[in-house]
mmCIF file of C-alpha atoms and ligand atoms in Angstrom:
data_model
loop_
_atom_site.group_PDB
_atom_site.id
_atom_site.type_symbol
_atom_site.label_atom_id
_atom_site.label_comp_id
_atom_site.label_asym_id
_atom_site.label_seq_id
_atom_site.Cartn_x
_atom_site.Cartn_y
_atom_site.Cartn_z
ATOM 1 C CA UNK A 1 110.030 94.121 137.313
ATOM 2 C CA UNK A 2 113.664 95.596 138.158
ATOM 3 C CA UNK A 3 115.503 95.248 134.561
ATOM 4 C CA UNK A 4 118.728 96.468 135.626
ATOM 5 C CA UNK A 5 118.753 93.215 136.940
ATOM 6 C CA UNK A 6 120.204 91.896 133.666
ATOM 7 C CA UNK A 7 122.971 92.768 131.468
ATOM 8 C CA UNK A 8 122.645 95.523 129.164
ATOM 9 C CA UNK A 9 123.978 97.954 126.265
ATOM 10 C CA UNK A 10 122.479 100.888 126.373
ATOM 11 C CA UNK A 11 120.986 101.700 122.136
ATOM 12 C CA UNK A 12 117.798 103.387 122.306
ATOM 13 C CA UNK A 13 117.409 107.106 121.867
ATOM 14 C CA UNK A 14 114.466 107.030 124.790
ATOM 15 C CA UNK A 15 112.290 107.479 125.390
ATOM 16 C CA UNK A 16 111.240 107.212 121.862
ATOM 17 C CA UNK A 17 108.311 109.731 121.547
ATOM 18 C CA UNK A 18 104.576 109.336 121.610
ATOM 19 C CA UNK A 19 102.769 111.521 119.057
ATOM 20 C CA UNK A 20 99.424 112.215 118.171
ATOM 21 C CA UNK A 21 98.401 111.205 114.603
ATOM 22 C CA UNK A 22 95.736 114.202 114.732
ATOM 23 C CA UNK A 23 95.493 114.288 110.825
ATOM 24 C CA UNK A 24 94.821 110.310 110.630
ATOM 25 C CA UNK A 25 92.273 110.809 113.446
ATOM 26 C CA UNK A 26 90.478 113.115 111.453
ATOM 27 C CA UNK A 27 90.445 110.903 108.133
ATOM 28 C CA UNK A 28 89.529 107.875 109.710
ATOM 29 C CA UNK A 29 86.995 109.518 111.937
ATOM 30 C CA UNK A 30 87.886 106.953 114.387
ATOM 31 C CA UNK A 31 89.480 106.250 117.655
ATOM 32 C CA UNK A 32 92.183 108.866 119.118
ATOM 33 C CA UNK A 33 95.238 107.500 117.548
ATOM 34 C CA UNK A 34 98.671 107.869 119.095
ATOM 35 C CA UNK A 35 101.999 107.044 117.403
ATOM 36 C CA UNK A 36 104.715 105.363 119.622
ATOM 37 C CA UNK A 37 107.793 106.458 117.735
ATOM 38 C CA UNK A 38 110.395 102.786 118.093
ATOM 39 C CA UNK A 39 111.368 104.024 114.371
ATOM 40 C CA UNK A 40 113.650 106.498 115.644
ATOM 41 C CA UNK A 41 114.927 104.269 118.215
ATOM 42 C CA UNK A 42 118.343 104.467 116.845
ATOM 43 C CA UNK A 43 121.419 102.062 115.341
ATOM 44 C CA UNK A 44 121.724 102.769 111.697
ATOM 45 C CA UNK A 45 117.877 104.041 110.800
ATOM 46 C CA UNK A 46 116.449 102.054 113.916
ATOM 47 C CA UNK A 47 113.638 100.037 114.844
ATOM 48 C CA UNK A 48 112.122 97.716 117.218
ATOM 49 C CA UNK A 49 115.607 95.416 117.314
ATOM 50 C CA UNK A 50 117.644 98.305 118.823
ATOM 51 C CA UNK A 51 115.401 97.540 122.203
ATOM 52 C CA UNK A 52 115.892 93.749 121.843
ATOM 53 C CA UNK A 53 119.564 93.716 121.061
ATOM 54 C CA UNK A 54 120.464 95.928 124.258
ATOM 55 C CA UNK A 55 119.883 93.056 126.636
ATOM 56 C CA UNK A 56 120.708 90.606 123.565
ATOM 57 C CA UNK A 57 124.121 92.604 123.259
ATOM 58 C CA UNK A 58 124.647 92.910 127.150
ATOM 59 C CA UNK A 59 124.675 88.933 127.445
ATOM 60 C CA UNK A 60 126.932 88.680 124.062
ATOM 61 C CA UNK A 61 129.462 90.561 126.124
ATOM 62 C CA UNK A 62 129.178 88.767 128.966
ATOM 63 C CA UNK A 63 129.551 86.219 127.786
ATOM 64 C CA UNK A 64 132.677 87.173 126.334
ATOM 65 C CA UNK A 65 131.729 87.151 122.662
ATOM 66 C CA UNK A 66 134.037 88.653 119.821
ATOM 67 C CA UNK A 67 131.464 87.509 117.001
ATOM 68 C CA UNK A 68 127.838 87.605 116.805
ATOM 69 C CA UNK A 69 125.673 86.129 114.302
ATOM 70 C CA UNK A 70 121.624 85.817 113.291
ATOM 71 C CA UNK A 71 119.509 85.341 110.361
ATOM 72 C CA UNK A 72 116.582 86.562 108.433
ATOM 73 C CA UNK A 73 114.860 87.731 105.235
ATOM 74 C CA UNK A 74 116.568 88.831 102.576
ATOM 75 C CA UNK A 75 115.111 92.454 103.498
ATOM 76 C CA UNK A 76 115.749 91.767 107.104
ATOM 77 C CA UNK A 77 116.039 95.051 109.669
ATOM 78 C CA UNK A 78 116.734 92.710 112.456
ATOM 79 C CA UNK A 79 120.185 92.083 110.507
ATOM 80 C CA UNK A 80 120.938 95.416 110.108
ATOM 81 C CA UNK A 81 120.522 96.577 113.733
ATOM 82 C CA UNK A 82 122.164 93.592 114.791
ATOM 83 C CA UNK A 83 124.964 94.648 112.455
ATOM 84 C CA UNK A 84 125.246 98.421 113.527
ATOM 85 C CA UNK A 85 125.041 96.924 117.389
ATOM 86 C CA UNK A 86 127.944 95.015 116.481
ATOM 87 C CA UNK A 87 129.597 97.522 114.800
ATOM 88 C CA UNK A 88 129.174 99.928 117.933
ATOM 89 C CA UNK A 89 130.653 97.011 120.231
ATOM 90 C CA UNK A 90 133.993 96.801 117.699
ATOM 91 C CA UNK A 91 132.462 92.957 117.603
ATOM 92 C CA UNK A 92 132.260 91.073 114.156
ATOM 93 C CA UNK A 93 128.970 90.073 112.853
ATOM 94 C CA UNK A 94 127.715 87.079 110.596
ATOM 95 C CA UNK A 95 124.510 87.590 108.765
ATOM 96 C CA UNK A 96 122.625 84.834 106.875
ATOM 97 C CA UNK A 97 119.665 86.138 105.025
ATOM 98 C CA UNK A 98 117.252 83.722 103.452
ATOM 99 C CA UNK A 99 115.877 84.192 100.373
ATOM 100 C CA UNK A 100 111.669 83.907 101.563
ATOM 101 C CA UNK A 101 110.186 86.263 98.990
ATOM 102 C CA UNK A 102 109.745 85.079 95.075
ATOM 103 C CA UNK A 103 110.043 87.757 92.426
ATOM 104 C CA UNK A 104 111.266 90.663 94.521
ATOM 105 C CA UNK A 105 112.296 94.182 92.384
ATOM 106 C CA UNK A 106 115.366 94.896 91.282
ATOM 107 C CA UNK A 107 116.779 96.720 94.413
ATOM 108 C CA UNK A 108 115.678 93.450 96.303
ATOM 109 C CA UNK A 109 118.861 91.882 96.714
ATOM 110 C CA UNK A 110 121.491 94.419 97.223
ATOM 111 C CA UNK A 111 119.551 97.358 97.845
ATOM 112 C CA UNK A 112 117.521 98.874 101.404
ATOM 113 C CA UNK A 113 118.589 97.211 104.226
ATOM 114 C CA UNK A 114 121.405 94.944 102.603
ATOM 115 C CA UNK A 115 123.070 98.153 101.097
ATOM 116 C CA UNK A 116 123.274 98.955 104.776
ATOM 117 C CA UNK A 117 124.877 95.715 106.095
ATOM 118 C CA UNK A 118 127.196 95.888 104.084
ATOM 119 C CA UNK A 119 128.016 99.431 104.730
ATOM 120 C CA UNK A 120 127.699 98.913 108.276
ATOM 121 C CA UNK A 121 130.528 96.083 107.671
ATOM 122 C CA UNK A 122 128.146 92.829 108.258
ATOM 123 C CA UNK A 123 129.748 89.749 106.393
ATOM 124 C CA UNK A 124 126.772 88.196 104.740
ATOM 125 C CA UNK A 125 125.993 84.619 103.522
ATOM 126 C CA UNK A 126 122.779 84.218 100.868
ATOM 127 C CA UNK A 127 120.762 81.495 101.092
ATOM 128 C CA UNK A 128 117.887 79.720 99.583
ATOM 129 C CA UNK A 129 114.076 79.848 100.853
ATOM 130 C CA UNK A 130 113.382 76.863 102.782
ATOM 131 C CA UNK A 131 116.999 76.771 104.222
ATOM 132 C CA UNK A 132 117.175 75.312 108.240
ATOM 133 C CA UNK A 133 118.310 78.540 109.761
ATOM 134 C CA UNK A 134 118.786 76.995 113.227
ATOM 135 C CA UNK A 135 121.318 74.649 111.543
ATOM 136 C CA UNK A 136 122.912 77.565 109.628
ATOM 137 C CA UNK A 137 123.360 79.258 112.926
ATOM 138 C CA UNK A 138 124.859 76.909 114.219
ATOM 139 C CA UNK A 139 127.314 75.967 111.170
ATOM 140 C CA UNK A 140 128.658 79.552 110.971
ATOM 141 C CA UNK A 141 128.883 79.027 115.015
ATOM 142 C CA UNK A 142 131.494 76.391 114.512
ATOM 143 C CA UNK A 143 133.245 78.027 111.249
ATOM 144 C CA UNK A 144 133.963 81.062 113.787
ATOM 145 C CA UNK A 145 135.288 78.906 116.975
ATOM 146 C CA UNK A 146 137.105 76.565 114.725
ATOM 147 C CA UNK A 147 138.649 79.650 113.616
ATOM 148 C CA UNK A 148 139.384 80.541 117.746
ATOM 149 C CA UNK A 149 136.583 83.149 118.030
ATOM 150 C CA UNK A 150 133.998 83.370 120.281
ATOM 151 C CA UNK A 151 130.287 83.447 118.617
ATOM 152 C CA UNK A 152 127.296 84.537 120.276
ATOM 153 C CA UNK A 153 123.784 83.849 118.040
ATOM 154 C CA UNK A 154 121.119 86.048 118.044
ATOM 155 C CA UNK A 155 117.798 84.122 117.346
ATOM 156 C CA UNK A 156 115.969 85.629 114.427
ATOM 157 C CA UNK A 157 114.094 88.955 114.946
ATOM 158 C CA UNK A 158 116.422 88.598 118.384
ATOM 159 C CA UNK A 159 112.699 86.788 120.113
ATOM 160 C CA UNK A 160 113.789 84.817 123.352
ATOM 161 C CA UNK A 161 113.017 86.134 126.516
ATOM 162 C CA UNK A 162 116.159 88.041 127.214
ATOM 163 C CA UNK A 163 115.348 89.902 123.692
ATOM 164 C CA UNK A 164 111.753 90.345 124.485
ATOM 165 C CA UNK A 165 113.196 92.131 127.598
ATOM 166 C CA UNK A 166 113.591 94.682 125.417
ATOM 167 C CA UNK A 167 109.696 95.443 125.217
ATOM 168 C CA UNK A 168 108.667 94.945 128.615
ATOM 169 C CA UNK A 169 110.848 98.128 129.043
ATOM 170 C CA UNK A 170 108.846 99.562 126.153
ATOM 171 C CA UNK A 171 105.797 98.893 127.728
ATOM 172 C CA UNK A 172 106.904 100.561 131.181
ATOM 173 C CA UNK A 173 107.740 103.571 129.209
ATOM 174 C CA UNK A 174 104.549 103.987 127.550
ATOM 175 C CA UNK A 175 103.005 103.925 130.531
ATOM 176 C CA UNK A 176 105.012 106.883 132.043
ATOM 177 C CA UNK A 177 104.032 108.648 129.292
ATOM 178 C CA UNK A 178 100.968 107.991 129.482
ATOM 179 C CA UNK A 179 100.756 109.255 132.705
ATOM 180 C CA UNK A 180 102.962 111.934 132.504
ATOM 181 C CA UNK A 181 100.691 113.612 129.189
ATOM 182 C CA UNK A 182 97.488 112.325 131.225
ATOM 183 C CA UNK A 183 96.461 109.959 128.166
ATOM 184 C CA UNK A 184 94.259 107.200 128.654
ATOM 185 C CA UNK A 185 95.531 103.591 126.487
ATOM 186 C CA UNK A 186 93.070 101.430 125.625
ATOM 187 C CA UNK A 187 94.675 99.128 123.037
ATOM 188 C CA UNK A 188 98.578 99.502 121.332
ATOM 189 C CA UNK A 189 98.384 98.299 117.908
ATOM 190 C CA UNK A 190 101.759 96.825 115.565
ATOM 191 C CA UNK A 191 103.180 94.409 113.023
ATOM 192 C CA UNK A 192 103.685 90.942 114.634
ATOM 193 C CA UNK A 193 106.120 88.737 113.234
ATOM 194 C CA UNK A 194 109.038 86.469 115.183
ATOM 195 C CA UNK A 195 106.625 87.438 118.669
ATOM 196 C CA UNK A 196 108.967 89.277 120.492
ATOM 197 C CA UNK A 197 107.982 92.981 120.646
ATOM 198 C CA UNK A 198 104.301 91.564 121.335
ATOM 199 C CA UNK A 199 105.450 89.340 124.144
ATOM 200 C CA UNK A 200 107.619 91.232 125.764
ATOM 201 C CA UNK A 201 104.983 94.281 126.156
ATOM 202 C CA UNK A 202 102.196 91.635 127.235
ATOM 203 C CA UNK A 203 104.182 90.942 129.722
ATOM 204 C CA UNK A 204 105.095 93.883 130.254
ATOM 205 C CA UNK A 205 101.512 95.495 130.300
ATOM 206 C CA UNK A 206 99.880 92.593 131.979
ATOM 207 C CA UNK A 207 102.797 92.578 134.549
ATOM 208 C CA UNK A 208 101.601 96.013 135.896
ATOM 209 C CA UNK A 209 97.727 95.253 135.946
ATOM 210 C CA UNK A 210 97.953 98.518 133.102
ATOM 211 C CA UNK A 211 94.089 97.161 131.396
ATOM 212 C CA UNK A 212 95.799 97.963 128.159
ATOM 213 C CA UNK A 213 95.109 95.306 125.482
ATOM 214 C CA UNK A 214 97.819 94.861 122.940
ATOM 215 C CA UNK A 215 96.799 93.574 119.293
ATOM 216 C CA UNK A 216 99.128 92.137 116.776
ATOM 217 C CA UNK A 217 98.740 92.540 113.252
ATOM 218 C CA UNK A 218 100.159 89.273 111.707
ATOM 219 C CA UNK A 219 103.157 89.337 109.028
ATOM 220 C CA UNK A 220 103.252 85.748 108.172
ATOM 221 C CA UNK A 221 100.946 83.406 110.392
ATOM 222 C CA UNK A 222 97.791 82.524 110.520
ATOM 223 C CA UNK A 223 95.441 83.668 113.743
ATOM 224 C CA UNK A 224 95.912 80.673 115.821
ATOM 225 C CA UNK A 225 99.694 79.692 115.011
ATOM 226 C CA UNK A 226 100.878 82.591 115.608
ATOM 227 C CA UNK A 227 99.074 83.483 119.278
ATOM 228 C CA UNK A 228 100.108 80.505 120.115
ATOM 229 C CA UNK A 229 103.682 81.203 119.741
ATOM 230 C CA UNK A 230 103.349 84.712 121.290
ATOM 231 C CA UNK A 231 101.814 82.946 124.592
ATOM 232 C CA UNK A 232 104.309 80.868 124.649
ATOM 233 C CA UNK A 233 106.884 83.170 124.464
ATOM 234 C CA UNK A 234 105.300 85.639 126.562
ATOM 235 C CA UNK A 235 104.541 83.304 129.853
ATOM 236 C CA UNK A 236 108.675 82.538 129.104
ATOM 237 C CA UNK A 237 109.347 86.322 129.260
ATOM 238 C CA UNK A 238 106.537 86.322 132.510
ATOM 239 C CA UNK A 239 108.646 83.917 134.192
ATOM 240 C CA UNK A 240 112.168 85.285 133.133
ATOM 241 C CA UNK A 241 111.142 88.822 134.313
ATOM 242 C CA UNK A 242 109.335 87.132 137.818
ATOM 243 C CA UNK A 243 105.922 87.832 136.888
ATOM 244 C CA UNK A 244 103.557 85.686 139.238
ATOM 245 C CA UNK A 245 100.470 84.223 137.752
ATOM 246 C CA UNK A 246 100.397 82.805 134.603
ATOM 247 C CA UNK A 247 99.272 85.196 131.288
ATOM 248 C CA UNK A 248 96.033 83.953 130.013
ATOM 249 C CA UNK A 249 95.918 82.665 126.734
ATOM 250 C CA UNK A 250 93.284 85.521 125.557
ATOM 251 C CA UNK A 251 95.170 88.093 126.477
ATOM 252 C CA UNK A 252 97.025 87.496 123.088
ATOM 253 C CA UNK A 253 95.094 88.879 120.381
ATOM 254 C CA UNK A 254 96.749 88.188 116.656
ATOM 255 C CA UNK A 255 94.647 89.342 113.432
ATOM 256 C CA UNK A 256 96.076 87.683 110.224
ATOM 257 C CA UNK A 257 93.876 89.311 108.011
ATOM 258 C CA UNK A 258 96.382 91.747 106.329
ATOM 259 C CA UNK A 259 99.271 89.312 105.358
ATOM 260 C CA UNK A 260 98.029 88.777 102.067
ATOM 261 C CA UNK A 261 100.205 86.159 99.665
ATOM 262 C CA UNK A 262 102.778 85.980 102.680
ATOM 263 C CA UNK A 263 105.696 86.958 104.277
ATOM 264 C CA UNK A 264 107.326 89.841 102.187
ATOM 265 C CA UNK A 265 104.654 89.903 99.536
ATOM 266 C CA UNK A 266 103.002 93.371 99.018
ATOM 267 C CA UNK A 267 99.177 94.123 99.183
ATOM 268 C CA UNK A 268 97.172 96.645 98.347
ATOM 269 C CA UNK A 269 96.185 97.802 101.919
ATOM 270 C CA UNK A 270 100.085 97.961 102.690
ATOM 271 C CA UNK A 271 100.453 100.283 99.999
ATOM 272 C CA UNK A 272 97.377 102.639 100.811
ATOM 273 C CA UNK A 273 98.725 102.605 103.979
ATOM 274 C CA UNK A 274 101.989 103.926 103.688
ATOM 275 C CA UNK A 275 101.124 106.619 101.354
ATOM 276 C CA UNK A 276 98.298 107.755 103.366
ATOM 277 C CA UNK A 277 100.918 108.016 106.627
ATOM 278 C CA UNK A 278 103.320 109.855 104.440
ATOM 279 C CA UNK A 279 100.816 111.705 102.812
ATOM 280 C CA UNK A 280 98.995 112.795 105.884
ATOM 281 C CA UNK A 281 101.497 112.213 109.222
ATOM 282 C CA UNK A 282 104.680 112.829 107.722
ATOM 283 C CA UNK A 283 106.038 109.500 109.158
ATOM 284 C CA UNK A 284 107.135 106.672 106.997
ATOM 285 C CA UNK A 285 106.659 102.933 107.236
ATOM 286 C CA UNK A 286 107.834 99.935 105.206
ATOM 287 C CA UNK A 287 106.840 97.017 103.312
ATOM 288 C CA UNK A 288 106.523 94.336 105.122
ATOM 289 C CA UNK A 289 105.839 95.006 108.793
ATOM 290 C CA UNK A 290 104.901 98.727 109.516
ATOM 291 C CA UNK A 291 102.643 99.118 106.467
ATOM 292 C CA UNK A 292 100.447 95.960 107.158
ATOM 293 C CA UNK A 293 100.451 96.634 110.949
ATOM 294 C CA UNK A 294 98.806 100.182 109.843
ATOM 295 C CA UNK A 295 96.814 98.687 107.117
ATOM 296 C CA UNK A 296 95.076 97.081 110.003
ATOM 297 C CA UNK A 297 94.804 99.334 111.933
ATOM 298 C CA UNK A 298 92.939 101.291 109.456
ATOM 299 C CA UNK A 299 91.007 98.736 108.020
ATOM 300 C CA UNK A 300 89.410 98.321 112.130
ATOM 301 C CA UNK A 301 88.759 101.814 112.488
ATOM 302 C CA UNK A 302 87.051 102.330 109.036
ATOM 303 C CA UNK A 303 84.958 98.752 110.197
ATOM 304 C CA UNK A 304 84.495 100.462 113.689
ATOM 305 C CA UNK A 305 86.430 97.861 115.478
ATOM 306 C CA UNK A 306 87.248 100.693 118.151
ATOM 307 C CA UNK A 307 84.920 103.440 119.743
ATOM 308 C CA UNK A 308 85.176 106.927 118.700
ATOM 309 C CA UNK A 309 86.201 107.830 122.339
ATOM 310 C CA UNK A 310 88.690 105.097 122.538
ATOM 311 C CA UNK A 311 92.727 105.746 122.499
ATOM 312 C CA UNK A 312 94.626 103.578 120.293
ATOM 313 C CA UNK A 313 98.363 104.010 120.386
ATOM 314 C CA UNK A 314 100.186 102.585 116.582
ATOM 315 C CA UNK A 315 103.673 101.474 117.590
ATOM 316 C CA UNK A 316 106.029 102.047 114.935
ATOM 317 C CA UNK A 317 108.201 99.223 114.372
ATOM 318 C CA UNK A 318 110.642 101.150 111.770
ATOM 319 C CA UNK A 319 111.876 99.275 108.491
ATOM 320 C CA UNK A 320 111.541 102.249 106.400
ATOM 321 C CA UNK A 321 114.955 101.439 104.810
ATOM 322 C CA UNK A 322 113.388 98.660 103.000
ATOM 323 C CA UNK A 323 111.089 101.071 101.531
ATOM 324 C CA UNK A 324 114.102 101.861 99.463
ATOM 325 C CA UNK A 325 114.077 98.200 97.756
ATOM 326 C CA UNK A 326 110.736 97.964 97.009
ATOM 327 C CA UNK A 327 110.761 101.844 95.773
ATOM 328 C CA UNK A 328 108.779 100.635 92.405
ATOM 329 C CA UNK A 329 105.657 99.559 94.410
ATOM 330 C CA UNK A 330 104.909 103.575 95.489
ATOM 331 C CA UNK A 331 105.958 104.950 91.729
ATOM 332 C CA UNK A 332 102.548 104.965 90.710
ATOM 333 C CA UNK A 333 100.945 106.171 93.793
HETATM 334 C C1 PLP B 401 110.961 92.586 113.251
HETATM 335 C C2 PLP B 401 109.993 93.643 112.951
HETATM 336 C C3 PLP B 401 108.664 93.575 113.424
HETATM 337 C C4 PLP B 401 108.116 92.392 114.155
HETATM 338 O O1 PLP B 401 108.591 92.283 115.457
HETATM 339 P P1 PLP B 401 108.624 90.849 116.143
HETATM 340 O O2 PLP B 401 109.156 91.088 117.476
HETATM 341 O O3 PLP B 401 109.517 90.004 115.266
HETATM 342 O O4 PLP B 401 107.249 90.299 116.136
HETATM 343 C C5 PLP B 401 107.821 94.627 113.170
HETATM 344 N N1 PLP B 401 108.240 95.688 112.453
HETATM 345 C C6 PLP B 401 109.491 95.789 111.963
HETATM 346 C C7 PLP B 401 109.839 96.983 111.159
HETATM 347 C C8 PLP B 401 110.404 94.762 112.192
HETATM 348 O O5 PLP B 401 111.639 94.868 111.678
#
C-alpha cells in the first residue's frame, strides 16, 4: 500500500499517540488496554474525520473545488471537521444537519459541535429526521454551481474509499508503534457508525497479514446490517488501495449490543462509561460514539470476552465537543 499515491492535505497531528489505560486495566481486571489517541488528531477539537478528510480534501482540490458540502446529525463532528478543513483550505463549506434524535436538551440545537460550525464559519441548513440527504446533497450542489461555484460533496461521516484511506494509514501507524514500543495487538476496539474508520483499518490490517482483529461497537445498526455495509465498503477500499485477495466476510466483527433506543439516544452504559474514563484515565469521550464504543468495551472485559493476557487497543474516535450539548446527562453523576 503506497498512499502517497493519492492526493492529500496533510491534518493530523501524527502520529496520534498510543497510551496505556493502566488505571482502567486495573478496574476492569481485564485485558491490557491501550488507548489510540485519534481525539487529538487535530482541526477544531479533532477526531477520526481529520484522517478521512485529508485524502477527502486532497481530491476536493483537485478537483478544483471552491465549495464543499456534507451532512449529518444534528450533533454531527464529521461537520465540524469538515468545516475547520474547509476553513484551513480558505474553501466555503455547506452543512446540512438532520434532525435524527427526538427530545434532545436544551444545548442540542445550537450548542457542542454546532456552536463550533458556526464559529468555524460553516453555513448551515436544518432539516427534518427522515430527510433524503443524498438528494439534499445534491440540491445544495446545484444552488452553489448555479451560483458559478464549484462544489465538491463529502459523503456523510466522509465513508467512501478515498475517505476510508484515511484509516488504512491509521492502521499502518499503529502498527509502527506497535513495533516500535514492542506491544503485541490482539484486537482494536471503537464506535462504528457510517463504516469508514472500520473499513479502512480492515483493510488496512488485513492488507499487511498484521493477525489483529478489529471489532466495531455499533452506533445505530443492527449486527448483520451493519457488517454488511462495512464489508462492502472495506473490499471497495481493498481494491482502491490494490489489495489482492478478497477480505472475508468474518473478518468484520460488529456488536450492536450497546446502541440502546438508537442513534443519538443516551444509555446508561454510555454514561458509566464516560465518567469512569474521566474519572479514572483523564481522557474524555462523548455521547454518541466514543462512550458506547467504551461501554462495550467494558461490558466484554467485565463478561471476559478477552483473556487477561490479551492486548486490546480502544481507539478514540473524539466527539467530546458534543459532550458540551448533552452536559445535563453527567450533572448527576
Ligand atoms: C463519525 C464518528 C465515529 C464513527 O466512525 P465511522 O467511520 O462513521 O464509522 C466514531 N466516533 C466519533 C467520535 C465520530 O465522530
Amino acid at each position: 500500500m503506497h498512499l502517497s499515491r493519492y492526493p492529500r492535505v496533510r491534518f493530523c497531528h501524527g502520529p496520534t499517540p498510543l497510551e496505556p489505560m493502566d488505571n482502567l486495566t486495573r478496574l476492569l481486571d481485564g485485558p491490557r488496554l491501550l488507548v489510540k489517541r485519534d481525539d487529538c488528531t487535530g482541526l477544531a477539537t479533532g477526531g477520526n474525520k481529520t484522517r478521512k478528510l485529508e485524502f477527502l480534501m486532497g481530491e476536493a482540490l483537485e478537483q478544483g473545488a471552491d465549495t464543499v458540502i456534507t451532512q449529518g446529525a444534528v450533533q454531527s463532528n464529521h461537520a465540524r471537521q469538515t468545516a475547520a478543513a474547509a476553513t484551513k483550505l480558505g474553501l466555503k463549506c455547506e452543512i446540512i444537519l438532520e434532525r435524527r434524535v427526538e427530545e434532545p436538551g436544551p444545548q442540542y440545537d445550537s450548542g457542542g459541535n454546532v456552536f463550533l460550525d458556526h464559529l468555524l464559519g460553516a453555513k448551515i441548513r436544518h432539516v427534518p429526521g427522515g430527510t433524503d440527504m443524498t438528494a439534499a446533497l445534491d440540491d445544495v450542489a446545484k444552488e452553489v454551481s448555479g451560483r458559478g461555484g464549484k462544489p465538491y460533496i463529502v459523503p456523510g461521516g466522509g465513508s467512501n474509499p478515498v475517505g476510508a484511506l484515511g484509516y488504512v494509514n491509521c492502521a499502518m501507524e499503529l502498527l509502527q508503534q506497535a513495533n516500535d514500543m514492542a506491544i503485541g495487538i490482539d484486537t482494536v476496539v471503537h464506535g462504528t457508525g457510517s463504516g469508514g474508520t472500520q473499513a479502512g483499518l480492515v483493510a488496512g490490517l488485513e492488507g499487511t497479514n498484521s493477525g489483529i482483529d478489529v471489532y466495531g461497537i455499533s452506533v445505530r445498526q443492527p449486527k448483520v446490517k451493519q457488517e454488511e455495509a462495512v464489508h462492502d465498503l472495506t473490499l471497495a477500499t481493498a481494491e482502491y488501495v490494490g489489495i489482492k485477495g478478497a477480505i472475508a466476510r468474518d473478518r468484520i466483527m460488529a456488536n450492536s449490543d450497546y446502541v440502546g433506543g438508537g442513534y443519538g439516544v443516551p444509555t446508561p452504559g454510555m454514561i458509566e462509561a464516560v465518567t469512569l474514563t474521566a474519572r479514572h484515565e483523564a481522557i474524555l469521550l462523548d455521547p454518541v460514539y466514543s462512550g458506547k464504543g467504551m461501554a462495550g468495551l467494558i461490558d466484554l472485559c467485565r463478561k471476559g470476552y478477552f483473556k487477561k493476557d490479551q492486548t486490546v487497543v480502544f481507539l478514540h474516535t473524539g466527539g467530546s465537543a458534543a459532550l458540551f450539548a448533552y452536559q445535563e446527562l453527567f450533572t448527576e453523576q
